[in-house]
């Protein structure tokens, strides 16, 4: 069936480096994508979103890139900090249907 | 800013017991969603409500039911609890179907 997945289950980066977390999706009808950050024992926290009519969106220290040709989504975190350590999920929703979450990527920041 | 409120935060039940989880959405949000997250898993959509009507249904067991009330809060009722129901249960709310979902802190349910 349709699914959203992540390429890597874990990612370790040095503090201050940039992080890139990738996500592949298979539902070409998806028109809205969201990145969530989840710390241990907490609920998913909205980071940034992007609609299918865009290919890039920037927030504070974060950038989301969308490549609809290859159905690929990425989250870039600039100057990664220890507080960025968490599990990151991408999620998609095609045409106002429920969110489909991908498998999370655990980001570990090495001080 | 006000966030989604869930209660209780922790709940311990025995097998075959019932449980009720509550969710209070962000003020003015009219859509609520329920998710179940097992250990090391991604959140799985259970059910959602828009303006007090069920809007979508996911992998919610028949033993579970939910509703949204006139003040937009929602309750997830779980009966005949099984060991496999042990999980984090999240509620999310949005301003309309398809808008950004904001999650609550979750309820950790442990079934013994």
mmCIF file of C-alpha atoms in Angstrom:
data_model
loop_
_atom_site.group_PDB
_atom_site.id
_atom_site.type_symbol
_atom_site.label_atom_id
_atom_site.label_comp_id
_atom_site.label_asym_id
_atom_site.label_seq_id
_atom_site.Cartn_x
_atom_site.Cartn_y
_atom_site.Cartn_z
ATOM 1 C CA UNK A 1 0.000 0.000 0.000
ATOM 2 C CA UNK A 2 0.953 3.634 0.026
ATOM 3 C CA UNK A 3 3.543 4.452 2.627
ATOM 4 C CA UNK A 4 6.037 7.007 3.745
ATOM 5 C CA UNK A 5 9.452 5.851 4.767
ATOM 6 C CA UNK A 6 12.825 7.107 5.838
ATOM 7 C CA UNK A 7 16.168 6.093 4.392
ATOM 8 C CA UNK A 8 18.127 5.914 7.657
ATOM 9 C CA UNK A 9 16.913 4.931 11.108
ATOM 10 C CA UNK A 10 19.724 6.768 12.958
ATOM 11 C CA UNK A 11 21.867 9.803 12.317
ATOM 12 C CA UNK A 12 24.733 11.090 14.443
ATOM 13 C CA UNK A 13 26.157 14.566 13.884
ATOM 14 C CA UNK A 14 28.651 16.798 15.601
ATOM 15 C CA UNK A 15 27.313 19.830 17.399
ATOM 16 C CA UNK A 16 27.446 22.790 15.059
ATOM 17 C CA UNK A 17 27.303 20.706 11.895
ATOM 18 C CA UNK A 18 24.331 20.667 9.558
ATOM 19 C CA UNK A 19 21.942 17.697 9.622
ATOM 20 C CA UNK A 20 20.001 16.284 6.727
ATOM 21 C CA UNK A 21 17.165 13.852 7.352
ATOM 22 C CA UNK A 22 15.590 12.198 4.340
ATOM 23 C CA UNK A 23 12.170 10.798 3.628
ATOM 24 C CA UNK A 24 10.712 8.949 0.650
ATOM 25 C CA UNK A 25 7.021 8.828 -0.073
ATOM 26 C CA UNK A 26 5.129 6.737 -2.555
ATOM 27 C CA UNK A 27 1.706 8.377 -2.810
ATOM 28 C CA UNK A 28 1.889 10.756 -5.741
ATOM 29 C CA UNK A 29 -1.453 12.240 -4.668
ATOM 30 C CA UNK A 30 0.053 13.628 -1.461
ATOM 31 C CA UNK A 31 -0.126 17.388 -1.443
ATOM 32 C CA UNK A 32 0.904 18.314 2.072
ATOM 33 C CA UNK A 33 3.974 17.230 4.003
ATOM 34 C CA UNK A 34 4.980 17.867 7.581
ATOM 35 C CA UNK A 35 8.071 17.253 9.668
ATOM 36 C CA UNK A 36 7.605 16.475 13.343
ATOM 37 C CA UNK A 37 10.160 16.229 16.132
ATOM 38 C CA UNK A 38 9.484 13.839 18.966
ATOM 39 C CA UNK A 39 11.471 13.809 22.175
ATOM 40 C CA UNK A 40 11.327 10.812 24.452
ATOM 41 C CA UNK A 41 7.966 10.498 26.194
ATOM 42 C CA UNK A 42 6.541 13.569 24.483
ATOM 43 C CA UNK A 43 4.115 14.201 21.685
ATOM 44 C CA UNK A 44 5.240 14.974 18.131
ATOM 45 C CA UNK A 45 6.111 18.644 17.816
ATOM 46 C CA UNK A 46 5.420 20.451 14.548
ATOM 47 C CA UNK A 47 8.614 21.729 12.925
ATOM 48 C CA UNK A 48 7.809 22.792 9.406
ATOM 49 C CA UNK A 49 5.456 21.942 6.584
ATOM 50 C CA UNK A 50 5.351 22.287 2.833
ATOM 51 C CA UNK A 51 2.649 21.993 0.213
ATOM 52 C CA UNK A 52 3.107 20.301 -3.105
ATOM 53 C CA UNK A 53 3.091 23.566 -5.035
ATOM 54 C CA UNK A 54 6.424 24.470 -3.428
ATOM 55 C CA UNK A 55 9.837 22.839 -3.546
ATOM 56 C CA UNK A 56 11.516 24.637 -0.652
ATOM 57 C CA UNK A 57 10.468 26.280 2.566
ATOM 58 C CA UNK A 58 12.631 27.781 5.252
ATOM 59 C CA UNK A 59 12.080 28.284 8.929
ATOM 60 C CA UNK A 60 14.331 29.159 11.795
ATOM 61 C CA UNK A 61 17.415 26.935 11.309
ATOM 62 C CA UNK A 62 15.331 24.420 9.367
ATOM 63 C CA UNK A 63 14.672 23.988 5.675
ATOM 64 C CA UNK A 64 12.393 21.483 4.000
ATOM 65 C CA UNK A 65 13.002 20.447 0.415
ATOM 66 C CA UNK A 66 10.445 18.646 -1.692
ATOM 67 C CA UNK A 67 11.305 16.835 -4.898
ATOM 68 C CA UNK A 68 8.065 15.616 -6.402
ATOM 69 C CA UNK A 69 9.822 14.032 -9.376
ATOM 70 C CA UNK A 70 11.461 11.401 -7.202
ATOM 71 C CA UNK A 71 8.978 11.659 -4.327
ATOM 72 C CA UNK A 72 11.593 12.746 -1.844
ATOM 73 C CA UNK A 73 11.418 15.044 1.153
ATOM 74 C CA UNK A 74 14.284 16.247 3.286
ATOM 75 C CA UNK A 75 14.738 18.240 6.465
ATOM 76 C CA UNK A 76 17.878 20.268 6.881
ATOM 77 C CA UNK A 77 18.851 21.544 10.298
ATOM 78 C CA UNK A 78 21.547 24.182 10.373
ATOM 79 C CA UNK A 79 24.106 24.382 13.187
ATOM 80 C CA UNK A 80 22.707 21.346 14.965
ATOM 81 C CA UNK A 81 22.466 21.712 18.717
ATOM 82 C CA UNK A 82 22.183 19.136 21.519
ATOM 83 C CA UNK A 83 18.546 20.158 21.940
ATOM 84 C CA UNK A 84 17.884 18.928 18.428
ATOM 85 C CA UNK A 85 18.438 15.343 19.537
ATOM 86 C CA UNK A 86 15.138 13.559 19.009
ATOM 87 C CA UNK A 87 13.282 11.295 16.622
ATOM 88 C CA UNK A 88 12.153 13.045 13.465
ATOM 89 C CA UNK A 89 9.121 11.901 11.506
ATOM 90 C CA UNK A 90 7.954 12.983 8.119
ATOM 91 C CA UNK A 91 4.232 12.739 7.476
ATOM 92 C CA UNK A 92 2.131 13.138 4.386
ATOM 93 C CA UNK A 93 -1.506 13.727 3.776
ATOM 94 C CA UNK A 94 -3.092 13.406 0.352
ATOM 95 C CA UNK A 95 -6.110 15.582 -0.200
ATOM 96 C CA UNK A 96 -7.268 16.165 3.390
ATOM 97 C CA UNK A 97 -7.034 12.513 4.383
ATOM 98 C CA UNK A 98 -5.406 11.420 7.653
ATOM 99 C CA UNK A 99 -1.696 11.829 8.185
ATOM 100 C CA UNK A 100 0.522 8.920 7.239
ATOM 101 C CA UNK A 101 3.709 8.912 9.245
ATOM 102 C CA UNK A 102 6.985 7.544 8.040
ATOM 103 C CA UNK A 103 9.370 5.567 10.185
ATOM 104 C CA UNK A 104 11.295 7.920 12.421
ATOM 105 C CA UNK A 105 14.950 8.846 12.224
ATOM 106 C CA UNK A 106 16.751 9.230 15.508
ATOM 107 C CA UNK A 107 19.086 12.221 15.461
ATOM 108 C CA UNK A 108 21.895 12.160 17.995
ATOM 109 C CA UNK A 109 24.005 15.271 18.443
ATOM 110 C CA UNK A 110 27.528 14.697 19.658
ATOM 111 C CA UNK A 111 28.839 17.535 21.797
ATOM 112 C CA UNK B 1 0.085 29.682 23.452
ATOM 113 C CA UNK B 2 -2.457 27.112 24.551
ATOM 114 C CA UNK B 3 -1.724 23.565 23.459
ATOM 115 C CA UNK B 4 -3.612 20.321 23.248
ATOM 116 C CA UNK B 5 -4.363 18.908 26.679
ATOM 117 C CA UNK B 6 -4.664 15.210 27.348
ATOM 118 C CA UNK B 7 -5.685 13.423 30.499
ATOM 119 C CA UNK B 8 -4.682 11.353 32.224
ATOM 120 C CA UNK B 9 -0.990 11.408 31.371
ATOM 121 C CA UNK B 10 -0.456 7.904 32.696
ATOM 122 C CA UNK B 11 -2.920 5.079 33.143
ATOM 123 C CA UNK B 12 -2.474 1.542 34.363
ATOM 124 C CA UNK B 13 -5.213 -0.995 33.774
ATOM 125 C CA UNK B 14 -5.714 -4.724 34.052
ATOM 126 C CA UNK B 15 -6.632 -6.941 31.119
ATOM 127 C CA UNK B 16 -10.322 -6.829 30.215
ATOM 128 C CA UNK B 17 -10.812 -3.509 31.999
ATOM 129 C CA UNK B 18 -12.017 -0.321 30.349
ATOM 130 C CA UNK B 19 -10.288 3.026 29.973
ATOM 131 C CA UNK B 20 -11.323 6.507 28.895
ATOM 132 C CA UNK B 21 -8.825 8.994 27.534
ATOM 133 C CA UNK B 22 -9.678 12.658 27.192
ATOM 134 C CA UNK B 23 -8.461 15.299 24.783
ATOM 135 C CA UNK B 24 -8.995 19.042 24.882
ATOM 136 C CA UNK B 25 -8.042 20.665 21.579
ATOM 137 C CA UNK B 26 -6.402 24.029 21.075
ATOM 138 C CA UNK B 27 -9.067 26.751 21.430
ATOM 139 C CA UNK B 28 -11.026 27.296 18.202
ATOM 140 C CA UNK B 29 -9.757 24.049 16.692
ATOM 141 C CA UNK B 30 -12.720 22.032 15.488
ATOM 142 C CA UNK B 31 -10.960 18.845 14.380
ATOM 143 C CA UNK B 32 -9.418 16.221 16.623
ATOM 144 C CA UNK B 33 -7.438 13.119 15.761
ATOM 145 C CA UNK B 34 -6.411 10.099 17.813
ATOM 146 C CA UNK B 35 -3.180 8.175 17.257
ATOM 147 C CA UNK B 36 -1.635 5.118 18.848
ATOM 148 C CA UNK B 37 2.138 4.788 19.083
ATOM 149 C CA UNK B 38 3.753 1.548 20.148
ATOM 150 C CA UNK B 39 7.350 1.400 21.428
ATOM 151 C CA UNK B 40 9.762 2.377 18.675
ATOM 152 C CA UNK B 41 6.918 2.780 16.198
ATOM 153 C CA UNK B 42 5.515 5.691 14.275
ATOM 154 C CA UNK B 43 2.101 7.048 15.278
ATOM 155 C CA UNK B 44 -0.788 5.140 13.741
ATOM 156 C CA UNK B 45 -3.993 6.990 12.983
ATOM 157 C CA UNK B 46 -7.064 5.694 14.790
ATOM 158 C CA UNK B 47 -9.959 8.053 14.201
ATOM 159 C CA UNK B 48 -10.799 11.725 13.703
ATOM 160 C CA UNK B 49 -13.712 14.085 14.226
ATOM 161 C CA UNK B 50 -14.704 17.335 12.612
ATOM 162 C CA UNK B 51 -17.464 19.446 14.094
ATOM 163 C CA UNK B 52 -18.543 16.561 16.337
ATOM 164 C CA UNK B 53 -18.906 14.125 13.440
ATOM 165 C CA UNK B 54 -16.527 11.298 12.625
ATOM 166 C CA UNK B 55 -14.495 12.392 9.634
ATOM 167 C CA UNK B 56 -12.080 9.519 9.093
ATOM 168 C CA UNK B 57 -11.458 6.090 10.526
ATOM 169 C CA UNK B 58 -8.159 4.306 10.618
ATOM 170 C CA UNK B 59 -6.922 1.226 12.409
ATOM 171 C CA UNK B 60 -9.156 1.583 15.432
ATOM 172 C CA UNK B 61 -10.210 -1.753 16.958
ATOM 173 C CA UNK B 62 -13.909 -2.466 17.342
ATOM 174 C CA UNK B 63 -13.332 -2.513 21.115
ATOM 175 C CA UNK B 64 -12.554 1.185 20.967
ATOM 176 C CA UNK B 65 -14.942 4.030 20.354
ATOM 177 C CA UNK B 66 -14.634 7.769 20.411
ATOM 178 C CA UNK B 67 -16.709 10.871 20.198
ATOM 179 C CA UNK B 68 -16.367 14.628 20.063
ATOM 180 C CA UNK B 69 -18.534 16.767 22.286
ATOM 181 C CA UNK B 70 -20.188 20.145 21.804
ATOM 182 C CA UNK B 71 -17.198 21.917 23.391
ATOM 183 C CA UNK B 72 -14.966 20.077 20.868
ATOM 184 C CA UNK B 73 -13.204 17.953 23.437
ATOM 185 C CA UNK B 74 -12.967 14.288 22.566
ATOM 186 C CA UNK B 75 -12.906 11.040 24.487
ATOM 187 C CA UNK B 76 -11.484 7.699 23.429
ATOM 188 C CA UNK B 77 -13.204 4.787 25.134
ATOM 189 C CA UNK B 78 -11.346 1.512 25.251
ATOM 190 C CA UNK B 79 -12.973 -1.697 26.436
ATOM 191 C CA UNK B 80 -11.813 -5.277 26.988
ATOM 192 C CA UNK B 81 -8.253 -4.052 27.201
ATOM 193 C CA UNK B 82 -5.525 -6.353 25.966
ATOM 194 C CA UNK B 83 -1.813 -6.408 26.701
ATOM 195 C CA UNK B 84 -1.195 -5.223 23.143
ATOM 196 C CA UNK B 85 -3.112 -2.022 23.814
ATOM 197 C CA UNK B 86 -0.218 -0.785 25.927
ATOM 198 C CA UNK B 87 1.051 2.244 24.044
ATOM 199 C CA UNK B 88 1.192 6.009 23.912
ATOM 200 C CA UNK B 89 -2.061 7.537 22.770
ATOM 201 C CA UNK B 90 -1.854 10.956 21.229
ATOM 202 C CA UNK B 91 -4.539 13.420 20.403
ATOM 203 C CA UNK B 92 -3.964 16.137 17.829
ATOM 204 C CA UNK B 93 -6.117 19.051 16.820
ATOM 205 C CA UNK B 94 -6.345 21.300 13.797
ATOM 206 C CA UNK B 95 -8.340 24.225 12.523
ATOM 207 C CA UNK B 96 -10.297 22.291 9.950
ATOM 208 C CA UNK B 97 -9.632 18.998 8.221
ATOM 209 C CA UNK B 98 -6.342 18.952 6.379
ATOM 210 C CA UNK B 99 -4.792 21.820 8.292
ATOM 211 C CA UNK B 100 -1.656 21.436 10.394
ATOM 212 C CA UNK B 101 -2.119 19.022 13.272
ATOM 213 C CA UNK B 102 -0.748 19.922 16.680
ATOM 214 C CA UNK B 103 -0.195 17.089 19.088
ATOM 215 C CA UNK B 104 -0.827 16.777 22.776
ATOM 216 C CA UNK B 105 1.640 15.282 25.275
ATOM 217 C CA UNK B 106 0.001 11.870 25.103
ATOM 218 C CA UNK B 107 -1.405 9.346 27.543
ATOM 219 C CA UNK B 108 0.766 6.371 28.361
ATOM 220 C CA UNK B 109 -1.488 3.361 28.812
ATOM 221 C CA UNK B 110 -0.082 0.265 30.428
ATOM 222 C CA UNK B 111 -2.199 -2.880 30.461
ATOM 223 C CA UNK B 112 -1.105 -5.516 32.956
#
